[in-house]
Amino acid sequence: MSARAQRRVIIAQDAQALAETAAARLLARIEQTPHPAMICLTGGTTPKKLYQLLATSPWRERIPWPRVHWFFGDDRFVPQDDELSNSGMARRTFLDACAPPQNVHAIRTDVETPDEAARLYELELHAFHPMPLDSAPLFDLVLLGVGSDGHVASLFPNTEAAAETRRWAVGIEHAGLAPFVPRVSLTLPVLCAAREVLFLVSGKSKREIVARVFGGDDLPATRAHATQGETVWLLDRAAAPPDLKET
Ligand code: 6PG
């Protein structure tokens, strides 16, 4: 079955409804997971509303925090207290207040290079999943955003990083889109090794790239789909091209 055929589309009324729907899916995924749940978070601005919800009632009380592990699909290679840091944003918005510190697995940015950070993150993931990716999903849920150029995590179109099949994480010296800081990113095989890949897409500025993805253009976002699970595109009405229907 093609990646396209496997995609489910959910259209929420607005950005707030999108965050509520995402929170409900995240909680359902955790509840369906008998073992410690492995959640991979996304950066950028879109997930912030979701992260704020998770730290507030009723979501905060519903999430079994001690048995959820939080990872990151990518990060900007900046200190965690930098406003560009994805893990810094997630920490400040909900993780520091809610999650046991040992359950938060940020990409290190206090090492020499993005490549070194990628190597260490790969080792950390291997410790949780000491087996090939195709033998069982690594993550229970992977959250992703999409850039206006079709990138996911920090895998930009037409780059070696986006074509990587062997390594689990890579350093990226030159980002294809602002902010132009070095990045560290999980690779597509890892992001796809999930029981669910959930895209969060909000705002009119995303409509064009969504149309390109659903039109089949070869972009990282087109190729990002759960190889052993469900791929869901959760969009708000503003981000949805007029001919895109819920499925
Ligand atoms: C990052 C991301 C990136 C993001 C998209 C969408 O570090 O920038 O993880 O892949 O998800 O660029 O970002 P917005 O939500 O800000 O549009």
Coordinates of N, CA and C and ligand atoms in Angstrom, one line a residue:
M1 N 0.8 -1.2 0.0 CA 0.0 0.0 0.0 C 0.9 1.3 0.0
S2 N 0.5 2.3 -0.8 CA 1.4 3.5 -0.8 C 1.2 4.3 0.5
A3 N 2.2 5.1 0.7 CA 2.2 6.0 1.9 C 0.9 6.8 1.8
R4 N 0.5 7.3 0.6 CA -0.6 8.1 0.5 C -1.9 7.4 0.9
A5 N -2.0 6.2 0.5 CA -3.3 5.4 0.8 C -3.4 5.2 2.3
Q6 N -2.3 5.2 3.0 CA -2.3 4.9 4.4 C -2.6 6.1 5.3
R7 N -2.6 7.3 4.7 CA -2.8 8.5 5.5 C -4.3 8.7 5.9
R8 N -4.5 9.0 7.1 CA -5.8 9.4 7.6 C -5.8 11.0 7.8
V9 N -6.8 11.6 7.4 CA -6.9 13.1 7.5 C -8.0 13.4 8.5
I10 N -7.6 14.3 9.5 CA -8.6 14.8 10.4 C -8.5 16.4 10.3
I11 N -9.6 17.0 10.2 CA -9.6 18.5 10.1 C -10.3 19.1 11.3
A12 N -9.6 19.8 12.0 CA -10.1 20.5 13.2 C -10.6 21.9 12.9
Q13 N -11.5 22.4 13.6 CA -12.0 23.8 13.3 C -11.0 24.8 13.3
D14 N -10.1 24.8 14.4 CA -9.1 25.9 14.5 C -7.9 25.3 15.3
A15 N -7.0 26.2 15.6 CA -5.7 25.8 16.2 C -6.0 25.2 17.6
Q16 N -7.0 25.7 18.3 CA -7.3 25.2 19.7 C -7.9 23.8 19.6
A17 N -8.8 23.6 18.6 CA -9.4 22.3 18.5 C -8.4 21.3 18.0
L18 N -7.5 21.8 17.2 CA -6.4 20.9 16.8 C -5.6 20.4 18.0
A19 N -5.2 21.3 18.9 CA -4.5 20.9 20.1 C -5.3 19.9 20.9
E20 N -6.6 20.2 21.1 CA -7.4 19.3 21.9 C -7.5 17.9 21.3
T21 N -7.6 17.8 20.0 CA -7.7 16.5 19.3 C -6.3 15.8 19.4
A22 N -5.2 16.6 19.3 CA -3.9 16.0 19.5 C -3.7 15.4 20.9
A23 N -4.2 16.2 21.9 CA -4.0 15.7 23.3 C -4.8 14.4 23.5
A24 N -6.0 14.4 22.9 CA -6.8 13.2 23.1 C -6.1 12.0 22.4
R25 N -5.6 12.2 21.2 CA -4.9 11.0 20.6 C -3.7 10.6 21.3
L26 N -2.9 11.6 21.9 CA -1.7 11.3 22.6 C -2.1 10.4 23.9
L27 N -3.1 10.9 24.6 CA -3.5 10.1 25.8 C -4.0 8.7 25.4
A28 N -4.8 8.6 24.3 CA -5.3 7.3 23.9 C -4.1 6.4 23.6
R29 N -3.1 6.9 22.9 CA -1.9 6.1 22.6 C -1.2 5.6 23.8
I30 N -1.1 6.5 24.8 CA -0.4 6.1 26.0 C -1.2 5.0 26.7
E31 N -2.6 5.2 26.8 CA -3.4 4.2 27.4 C -3.4 2.9 26.8
Q32 N -3.2 2.9 25.4 CA -3.2 1.6 24.7 C -1.8 0.9 24.9
T33 N -0.9 1.6 25.5 CA 0.5 1.0 25.6 C 0.7 0.4 26.9
P34 N 0.8 -0.9 27.0 CA 1.0 -1.6 28.3 C 2.4 -1.3 28.9
H35 N 3.4 -1.1 28.1 CA 4.7 -0.9 28.6 C 4.9 0.7 28.7
P36 N 6.1 1.1 29.2 CA 6.4 2.5 29.2 C 6.2 3.1 27.8
A37 N 5.5 4.2 27.7 CA 5.2 4.7 26.4 C 6.3 5.6 25.9
M38 N 6.7 5.5 24.6 CA 7.7 6.3 24.0 C 7.1 7.3 23.1
I39 N 7.2 8.6 23.5 CA 6.6 9.6 22.6 C 7.7 10.5 22.1
C40 N 7.7 10.8 20.8 CA 8.7 11.7 20.2 C 8.0 13.0 19.8
L41 N 8.5 14.1 20.4 CA 7.9 15.4 20.3 C 8.5 16.1 19.1
T42 N 7.7 17.1 18.6 CA 8.2 17.9 17.5 C 8.5 19.4 18.0
G43 N 9.2 20.1 17.2 CA 9.5 21.5 17.6 C 8.7 22.4 16.7
G44 N 9.2 23.6 16.6 CA 8.5 24.7 15.9 C 7.4 25.3 16.7
T45 N 6.6 26.0 16.1 CA 5.6 26.8 16.9 C 4.2 26.1 17.1
T46 N 3.9 25.2 16.1 CA 2.5 24.6 16.1 C 2.2 23.8 17.4
P47 N 3.2 23.0 17.9 CA 2.8 22.1 19.0 C 2.7 22.9 20.3
K48 N 3.0 24.1 20.4 CA 3.0 24.8 21.7 C 1.7 24.8 22.4
K49 N 0.6 25.0 21.7 CA -0.8 24.9 22.3 C -1.0 23.5 22.9
L50 N -0.6 22.5 22.2 CA -0.8 21.1 22.7 C 0.0 21.0 24.0
Y51 N 1.3 21.4 24.0 CA 2.1 21.3 25.1 C 1.5 22.0 26.3
Q52 N 0.9 23.2 26.0 CA 0.3 24.0 27.1 C -0.9 23.2 27.7
L53 N -1.6 22.6 26.8 CA -2.8 21.8 27.3 C -2.4 20.6 28.2
L54 N -1.3 20.0 27.8 CA -0.8 18.8 28.6 C -0.5 19.2 30.0
A55 N -0.1 20.4 30.2 CA 0.3 20.8 31.6 C -0.9 21.3 32.4
T56 N -2.1 21.3 31.7 CA -3.3 21.8 32.5 C -4.4 20.8 32.6
S57 N -5.3 21.0 33.5 CA -6.4 20.1 33.7 C -7.3 20.1 32.5
P58 N -7.9 19.0 32.1 CA -7.9 17.7 32.8 C -6.7 16.8 32.3
W59 N -6.0 17.2 31.3 CA -4.9 16.4 30.7 C -3.8 16.0 31.7
R60 N -3.5 17.0 32.4 CA -2.3 16.8 33.3 C -2.6 15.6 34.3
E61 N -3.9 15.6 34.8 CA -4.2 14.5 35.8 C -4.4 13.2 35.1
R62 N -4.7 13.2 33.8 CA -5.0 11.9 33.1 C -3.7 11.2 32.6
I63 N -2.7 12.0 32.4 CA -1.5 11.4 31.8 C -0.7 10.6 33.0
P64 N -0.4 9.4 32.8 CA 0.4 8.6 33.8 C 1.9 8.9 33.6
W65 N 2.3 10.1 34.1 CA 3.6 10.7 33.8 C 4.8 9.7 34.1
P66 N 4.7 8.9 35.2 CA 5.9 8.1 35.4 C 6.2 7.0 34.4
R67 N 5.2 6.7 33.6 CA 5.4 5.6 32.6 C 5.4 6.2 31.2
V68 N 5.7 7.5 31.0 CA 5.9 8.0 29.7 C 7.3 8.6 29.5
H69 N 7.9 8.2 28.4 CA 9.3 8.8 28.1 C 9.1 9.7 26.9
W70 N 9.8 10.8 27.0 CA 9.6 11.9 26.0 C 10.9 12.1 25.2
F71 N 10.9 12.0 23.9 CA 12.1 12.2 23.1 C 11.8 13.3 22.1
F72 N 12.8 13.6 21.3 CA 12.6 14.8 20.3 C 13.0 14.3 18.9
G73 N 12.2 14.7 18.0 CA 12.5 14.4 16.6 C 13.7 15.2 16.0
D74 N 13.8 16.4 16.6 CA 15.0 17.2 16.2 C 15.2 18.3 17.2
D75 N 16.3 18.9 17.1 CA 16.5 20.1 17.9 C 17.5 21.0 17.2
R76 N 17.4 22.3 17.6 CA 18.4 23.2 17.1 C 19.6 23.1 18.0
F77 N 20.8 23.2 17.4 CA 22.0 23.0 18.2 C 22.4 24.3 18.9
V78 N 21.5 24.6 19.9 CA 21.7 25.8 20.8 C 21.5 25.4 22.2
P79 N 22.0 26.2 23.2 CA 21.7 25.8 24.6 C 20.2 25.7 24.8
Q80 N 19.9 24.9 25.8 CA 18.5 24.6 26.1 C 17.7 25.9 26.6
D81 N 18.4 26.8 27.1 CA 17.7 28.0 27.6 C 17.6 29.1 26.5
D82 N 18.1 28.7 25.3 CA 17.9 29.6 24.1 C 16.5 29.5 23.6
E83 N 15.9 30.6 23.2 CA 14.5 30.6 22.8 C 14.3 29.7 21.6
L84 N 15.3 29.4 20.8 CA 15.2 28.6 19.6 C 15.2 27.1 20.0
S85 N 15.5 26.7 21.2 CA 15.6 25.3 21.5 C 14.2 24.6 21.6
N86 N 14.1 23.6 20.8 CA 12.8 22.8 20.8 C 12.6 22.1 22.2
S87 N 13.7 21.5 22.7 CA 13.5 20.8 24.0 C 13.3 21.9 25.1
G88 N 14.0 23.0 25.0 CA 13.8 24.1 26.0 C 12.3 24.5 26.0
M89 N 11.7 24.7 24.8 CA 10.3 25.1 24.7 C 9.4 24.1 25.4
A90 N 9.7 22.8 25.0 CA 8.8 21.7 25.6 C 9.0 21.6 27.1
R91 N 10.2 21.8 27.6 CA 10.5 21.8 29.0 C 9.7 22.9 29.7
R92 N 9.9 24.1 29.2 CA 9.3 25.2 29.9 C 7.8 25.1 29.8
T93 N 7.2 24.6 28.7 CA 5.8 24.6 28.5 C 5.1 23.5 29.3
F94 N 5.7 22.3 29.4 CA 5.0 21.2 30.2 C 6.0 20.2 30.9
L95 N 7.1 19.9 30.3 CA 7.8 18.8 30.8 C 8.4 19.1 32.2
D96 N 9.0 20.2 32.4 CA 9.6 20.5 33.7 C 8.5 20.4 34.8
A97 N 7.3 20.8 34.5 CA 6.3 20.9 35.6 C 5.6 19.5 35.8
C98 N 5.7 18.6 34.8 CA 4.9 17.4 34.8 C 5.7 16.1 34.8
A99 N 6.8 16.0 34.0 CA 7.4 14.7 33.8 C 8.6 14.5 34.7
P100 N 8.8 13.3 35.2 CA 10.0 13.0 36.0 C 11.2 13.3 35.1
P101 N 12.2 14.0 35.6 CA 13.4 14.4 34.8 C 14.0 13.3 34.1
Q102 N 14.1 12.1 34.7 CA 14.7 10.9 34.0 C 13.9 10.4 32.8
N103 N 12.7 10.9 32.6 CA 11.9 10.5 31.5 C 12.0 11.4 30.3
V104 N 12.8 12.5 30.5 CA 12.9 13.5 29.4 C 14.2 13.3 28.7
H105 N 14.2 12.9 27.4 CA 15.4 12.6 26.7 C 15.7 13.6 25.6
A106 N 16.3 14.7 26.1 CA 16.6 15.8 25.1 C 17.9 15.4 24.3
I107 N 18.0 16.0 23.2 CA 19.2 15.9 22.3 C 20.2 16.8 23.0
R108 N 21.4 16.3 23.2 CA 22.4 17.1 23.9 C 22.9 18.2 23.0
T109 N 23.1 19.4 23.5 CA 23.7 20.4 22.7 C 24.9 21.1 23.5
D110 N 25.3 20.3 24.5 CA 26.5 20.8 25.2 C 27.7 20.0 24.8
V111 N 27.7 19.4 23.7 CA 28.9 18.7 23.1 C 29.5 19.5 22.0
E112 N 30.6 19.0 21.5 CA 31.3 19.8 20.5 C 30.6 20.1 19.2
T113 N 29.9 19.0 18.6 CA 29.4 19.2 17.3 C 28.0 18.6 17.2
P114 N 27.2 19.0 16.2 CA 25.9 18.3 16.0 C 26.1 16.8 15.7
D115 N 27.1 16.5 15.0 CA 27.4 15.0 14.7 C 27.6 14.2 16.0
E116 N 28.3 14.8 16.9 CA 28.5 14.1 18.2 C 27.2 14.0 19.0
A117 N 26.4 15.0 18.9 CA 25.1 15.0 19.6 C 24.3 13.9 19.0
A118 N 24.3 13.8 17.7 CA 23.5 12.8 17.0 C 24.0 11.4 17.4
R119 N 25.3 11.2 17.4 CA 25.9 9.9 17.8 C 25.4 9.5 19.2
L120 N 25.4 10.4 20.1 CA 25.0 10.1 21.5 C 23.5 9.9 21.6
Y121 N 22.7 10.6 20.8 CA 21.3 10.4 20.9 C 20.9 9.0 20.3
E122 N 21.6 8.7 19.2 CA 21.4 7.3 18.6 C 21.7 6.2 19.7
L123 N 22.8 6.4 20.4 CA 23.1 5.4 21.5 C 22.0 5.4 22.5
E124 N 21.5 6.5 22.9 CA 20.4 6.6 23.9 C 19.2 5.8 23.4
L125 N 18.9 6.0 22.1 CA 17.7 5.3 21.5 C 18.0 3.8 21.5
H126 N 19.2 3.5 21.1 CA 19.5 2.0 21.0 C 19.3 1.4 22.4
A127 N 19.6 2.1 23.4 CA 19.5 1.5 24.8 C 18.0 1.2 25.1
F128 N 17.1 2.0 24.5 CA 15.7 1.7 24.7 C 15.2 0.6 23.7
H129 N 15.9 0.5 22.6 CA 15.4 -0.3 21.5 C 16.5 -1.1 20.9
P130 N 17.1 -2.1 21.6 CA 18.3 -2.7 21.1 C 18.0 -3.8 20.1
M131 N 17.3 -3.4 19.0 CA 16.9 -4.3 18.0 C 16.7 -3.5 16.7
P132 N 16.6 -4.2 15.6 CA 16.4 -3.5 14.3 C 15.1 -2.8 14.3
L133 N 15.0 -1.7 13.6 CA 13.8 -0.9 13.6 C 12.6 -1.6 13.0
D134 N 12.9 -2.5 12.0 CA 11.7 -3.2 11.4 C 11.2 -4.4 12.2
S135 N 11.8 -4.7 13.4 CA 11.3 -5.8 14.2 C 10.2 -5.4 15.1
A136 N 10.2 -4.1 15.5 CA 9.1 -3.6 16.3 C 9.2 -2.0 16.3
P137 N 8.1 -1.4 16.4 CA 8.2 0.1 16.4 C 9.0 0.6 17.6
L138 N 9.8 1.6 17.3 CA 10.6 2.3 18.4 C 9.7 3.2 19.2
F139 N 8.9 4.0 18.6 CA 8.0 5.0 19.3 C 6.6 4.5 19.2
D140 N 5.8 4.9 20.3 CA 4.4 4.7 20.3 C 3.7 5.8 19.5
L141 N 4.3 7.0 19.6 CA 3.7 8.1 18.9 C 4.9 9.1 18.5
V142 N 4.9 9.5 17.2 CA 5.8 10.5 16.7 C 5.0 11.7 16.3
L143 N 5.2 12.8 16.9 CA 4.6 14.1 16.5 C 5.5 14.7 15.4
L144 N 4.9 15.2 14.4 CA 5.7 16.0 13.4 C 4.9 17.2 12.9
G145 N 5.7 18.2 12.5 CA 5.2 19.4 11.9 C 5.7 19.3 10.4
V146 N 5.2 20.2 9.6 CA 5.7 20.3 8.2 C 6.1 21.7 8.0
G147 N 7.3 21.9 7.4 CA 7.8 23.2 7.0 C 7.2 23.6 5.6
S148 N 7.3 24.9 5.3 CA 6.7 25.3 4.1 C 7.4 24.8 2.8
D149 N 8.6 24.2 3.1 CA 9.4 23.6 2.0 C 9.2 22.0 2.0
G150 N 8.4 21.5 2.9 CA 8.1 20.1 3.0 C 9.1 19.3 3.9
H151 N 9.9 20.1 4.7 CA 10.7 19.4 5.6 C 9.9 18.8 6.8
V152 N 10.5 17.8 7.4 CA 10.0 17.3 8.7 C 11.2 17.2 9.6
A153 N 11.0 17.3 10.9 CA 12.1 17.4 11.9 C 13.1 18.3 11.3
S154 N 14.4 18.0 11.2 CA 15.3 18.9 10.4 C 15.8 18.2 9.2
L155 N 14.9 17.5 8.5 CA 15.3 16.8 7.3 C 14.7 17.6 6.1
F156 N 15.6 18.4 5.5 CA 15.2 19.3 4.5 C 15.2 18.6 3.1
P157 N 14.4 19.0 2.2 CA 14.3 18.4 0.9 C 15.6 18.4 0.1
N158 N 15.9 17.3 -0.6 CA 17.1 17.2 -1.4 C 18.4 17.3 -0.6
T159 N 18.4 16.7 0.6 CA 19.7 16.7 1.3 C 20.0 15.2 1.7
E160 N 21.3 15.0 1.9 CA 21.7 13.7 2.3 C 21.0 13.2 3.6
A161 N 20.8 14.1 4.5 CA 20.2 13.8 5.8 C 18.8 13.2 5.5
A162 N 18.1 13.8 4.6 CA 16.7 13.3 4.3 C 16.7 11.9 3.6
A163 N 17.9 11.6 3.0 CA 18.0 10.3 2.3 C 18.7 9.2 3.2
E164 N 19.1 9.6 4.4 CA 19.8 8.6 5.2 C 19.0 7.4 5.6
T165 N 19.6 6.2 5.4 CA 18.8 5.0 5.8 C 19.4 4.2 6.9
R166 N 20.7 4.5 7.2 CA 21.4 3.6 8.1 C 21.5 4.2 9.5
R167 N 21.9 5.5 9.6 CA 22.0 6.1 10.9 C 20.6 6.5 11.5
W168 N 20.6 6.5 12.8 CA 19.3 6.9 13.4 C 19.1 8.4 13.7
A169 N 20.3 9.1 13.8 CA 20.2 10.5 14.0 C 21.4 11.1 13.3
V170 N 21.2 12.4 12.8 CA 22.3 13.0 12.0 C 22.5 14.5 12.5
G171 N 23.7 15.0 12.3 CA 24.0 16.4 12.6 C 23.7 17.1 11.3
I172 N 23.2 18.3 11.3 CA 22.9 19.1 10.1 C 23.6 20.5 10.3
E173 N 24.6 20.8 9.5 CA 25.3 22.0 9.7 C 24.5 23.2 9.2
H174 N 23.8 23.0 8.0 CA 23.0 24.1 7.4 C 21.6 23.8 7.3
A175 N 20.8 24.5 8.0 CA 19.3 24.3 7.9 C 18.8 24.9 6.6
G176 N 17.8 24.3 6.0 CA 17.3 24.8 4.8 C 16.3 25.9 4.9
L177 N 15.9 26.2 6.1 CA 14.9 27.2 6.4 C 15.2 27.8 7.7
A178 N 14.8 29.1 8.0 CA 15.0 29.7 9.3 C 14.4 28.9 10.4
P179 N 14.9 28.9 11.6 CA 16.1 29.6 12.0 C 17.4 28.9 11.4
F180 N 18.3 29.7 10.9 CA 19.5 29.1 10.3 C 20.6 28.7 11.3
V181 N 20.3 27.8 12.1 CA 21.3 27.3 13.1 C 21.5 25.8 12.8
P182 N 22.6 25.3 13.2 CA 22.8 23.9 13.0 C 21.8 23.1 13.8
R183 N 21.5 21.9 13.3 CA 20.4 21.1 13.9 C 20.9 19.7 14.1
V184 N 20.2 18.9 14.9 CA 20.3 17.5 15.0 C 19.0 16.9 14.8
S185 N 18.9 15.8 14.0 CA 17.6 15.3 13.6 C 17.6 13.8 13.6
L186 N 16.5 13.2 14.0 CA 16.3 11.8 13.7 C 16.1 11.6 12.2
T187 N 16.4 10.4 11.7 CA 16.3 10.2 10.3 C 14.9 9.6 10.0
L188 N 14.6 9.6 8.7 CA 13.2 9.1 8.4 C 12.9 7.7 8.8
P189 N 13.9 6.7 8.7 CA 13.5 5.4 9.2 C 13.2 5.3 10.6
V190 N 13.8 6.2 11.4 CA 13.5 6.2 12.9 C 12.1 6.9 13.1
L191 N 11.9 8.1 12.5 CA 10.7 8.8 12.7 C 9.5 7.9 12.2
C192 N 9.7 7.1 11.2 CA 8.7 6.2 10.7 C 8.5 5.0 11.5
A193 N 9.4 4.6 12.4 CA 9.3 3.4 13.2 C 8.4 3.7 14.4
A194 N 7.1 3.9 14.1 CA 6.1 4.3 15.1 C 4.8 3.6 15.0
R195 N 4.1 3.5 16.1 CA 2.8 2.9 16.1 C 1.8 4.0 15.5
E196 N 2.2 5.3 15.7 CA 1.4 6.3 15.1 C 2.3 7.5 14.7
V197 N 2.2 8.0 13.5 CA 2.9 9.3 13.2 C 1.8 10.3 13.1
L198 N 1.8 11.4 13.9 CA 0.8 12.4 13.9 C 1.3 13.7 13.5
F199 N 0.9 14.2 12.3 CA 1.3 15.5 11.9 C 0.3 16.6 12.5
L200 N 0.9 17.7 12.9 CA 0.1 18.8 13.4 C 0.4 20.0 12.5
V201 N -0.6 20.4 11.8 CA -0.4 21.4 10.7 C -1.5 22.5 10.9
S202 N -1.0 23.7 11.1 CA -2.0 24.8 11.4 C -1.7 26.0 10.6
G203 N -2.7 26.7 10.1 CA -2.6 28.0 9.5 C -2.5 28.0 7.9
K204 N -3.0 29.1 7.4 CA -3.1 29.2 5.9 C -1.8 29.0 5.2
S205 N -0.7 29.5 5.9 CA 0.6 29.4 5.2 C 1.0 28.0 4.9
K206 N 0.3 27.0 5.5 CA 0.7 25.6 5.2 C -0.1 25.0 4.1
R207 N -1.1 25.7 3.6 CA -2.1 25.1 2.7 C -1.4 24.5 1.4
E208 N -0.4 25.4 0.9 CA 0.2 25.0 -0.3 C 1.1 23.8 -0.2
I209 N 1.8 23.7 0.9 CA 2.7 22.5 1.1 C 1.9 21.3 1.3
V210 N 0.8 21.4 2.0 CA -0.1 20.3 2.3 C -0.6 19.8 0.9
A211 N -1.0 20.7 0.0 CA -1.5 20.3 -1.3 C -0.4 19.5 -2.1
R212 N 0.8 20.0 -1.9 CA 1.9 19.3 -2.6 C 2.2 17.9 -2.1
V213 N 2.1 17.8 -0.7 CA 2.3 16.5 -0.1 C 1.2 15.5 -0.6
F214 N 0.0 16.0 -0.5 CA -1.1 15.1 -0.9 C -1.2 14.9 -2.4
G215 N -0.5 15.8 -3.2 CA -0.4 15.6 -4.6 C 0.7 14.6 -5.0
G216 N 1.5 14.2 -4.0 CA 2.5 13.2 -4.2 C 3.9 13.7 -4.5
D217 N 4.2 15.0 -4.4 CA 5.5 15.5 -4.6 C 6.5 14.7 -3.7
D218 N 7.7 14.5 -4.2 CA 8.7 13.7 -3.4 C 9.3 14.6 -2.4
L219 N 8.8 14.7 -1.2 CA 9.3 15.5 -0.1 C 9.5 14.7 1.1
P220 N 10.4 15.1 2.1 CA 10.5 14.4 3.3 C 9.1 14.2 4.0
A221 N 8.2 15.2 3.9 CA 6.9 15.1 4.6 C 6.0 14.0 3.9
T222 N 6.3 13.8 2.6 CA 5.5 12.8 1.8 C 6.0 11.4 2.2
R223 N 7.3 11.4 2.5 CA 7.8 10.1 2.8 C 7.7 9.7 4.3
A224 N 7.3 10.6 5.1 CA 7.2 10.3 6.5 C 5.8 9.7 6.8
H225 N 5.9 8.4 7.0 CA 4.6 7.7 7.4 C 5.0 6.5 8.2
A226 N 4.1 6.1 9.1 CA 4.4 5.0 10.1 C 4.5 3.7 9.3
T227 N 5.7 3.1 9.3 CA 5.9 1.9 8.5 C 5.2 0.7 9.2
Q228 N 4.9 0.8 10.5 CA 4.2 -0.3 11.1 C 3.0 0.2 11.9
G229 N 2.4 1.2 11.4 CA 1.3 1.8 12.2 C 0.5 2.7 11.4
E230 N -0.1 3.7 12.1 CA -1.1 4.6 11.5 C -0.4 6.0 11.2
T231 N -0.7 6.6 10.1 CA -0.2 8.0 9.8 C -1.4 8.9 9.8
V232 N -1.4 9.9 10.6 CA -2.6 10.8 10.7 C -2.1 12.2 10.4
W233 N -2.8 12.9 9.5 CA -2.6 14.3 9.3 C -3.7 15.1 10.0
L234 N -3.3 15.8 11.0 CA -4.3 16.5 11.8 C -4.1 18.0 11.4
L235 N -5.0 18.6 10.7 CA -4.9 19.9 10.2 C -6.0 20.8 10.8
D236 N -5.8 22.1 10.9 CA -6.9 23.0 11.1 C -7.5 23.4 9.8
R237 N -8.7 24.0 9.8 CA -9.4 24.3 8.5 C -8.5 25.2 7.7
A238 N -7.8 26.1 8.3 CA -7.0 27.1 7.6 C -5.9 26.4 6.8
A239 N -5.4 25.3 7.3 CA -4.2 24.7 6.7 C -4.7 23.7 5.6
A240 N -6.0 23.3 5.6 CA -6.4 22.3 4.7 C -6.8 22.9 3.3
P241 N -6.2 22.3 2.2 CA -6.6 22.8 0.9 C -8.1 22.4 0.7
P242 N -8.8 23.2 -0.1 CA -10.3 23.1 -0.2 C -10.7 21.7 -0.6
D243 N -9.9 21.0 -1.4 CA -10.4 19.7 -1.8 C -9.9 18.5 -0.9
L244 N -9.3 18.8 0.2 CA -8.8 17.8 1.1 C -10.0 17.4 2.0
K245 N -10.3 16.1 2.0 CA -11.5 15.7 2.8 C -11.0 14.8 4.0
E246 N -11.7 14.8 5.0 CA -11.4 13.9 6.1 C -11.5 12.4 5.7
T247 N -10.7 11.6 6.2 CA -10.8 10.1 5.8 C -10.8 9.3 7.0
Ligands
6PG1 C1 12.0 22.6 13.9 C2 11.0 21.5 13.6 C3 10.4 21.6 12.3 C4 8.9 22.1 12.5 C5 8.4 22.6 11.2 C6 7.0 23.3 11.4 O1 12.8 22.4 14.8 O2 11.9 23.6 13.3 O3 10.9 20.4 14.4 O4 10.4 20.4 11.5 O5 8.1 21.1 12.9 O6 9.3 23.6 10.7 O7 7.2 24.3 12.2 P1 6.0 25.3 12.7 O8 5.2 24.5 13.6 O9 6.7 26.4 13.4 O10 5.4 25.7 11.4

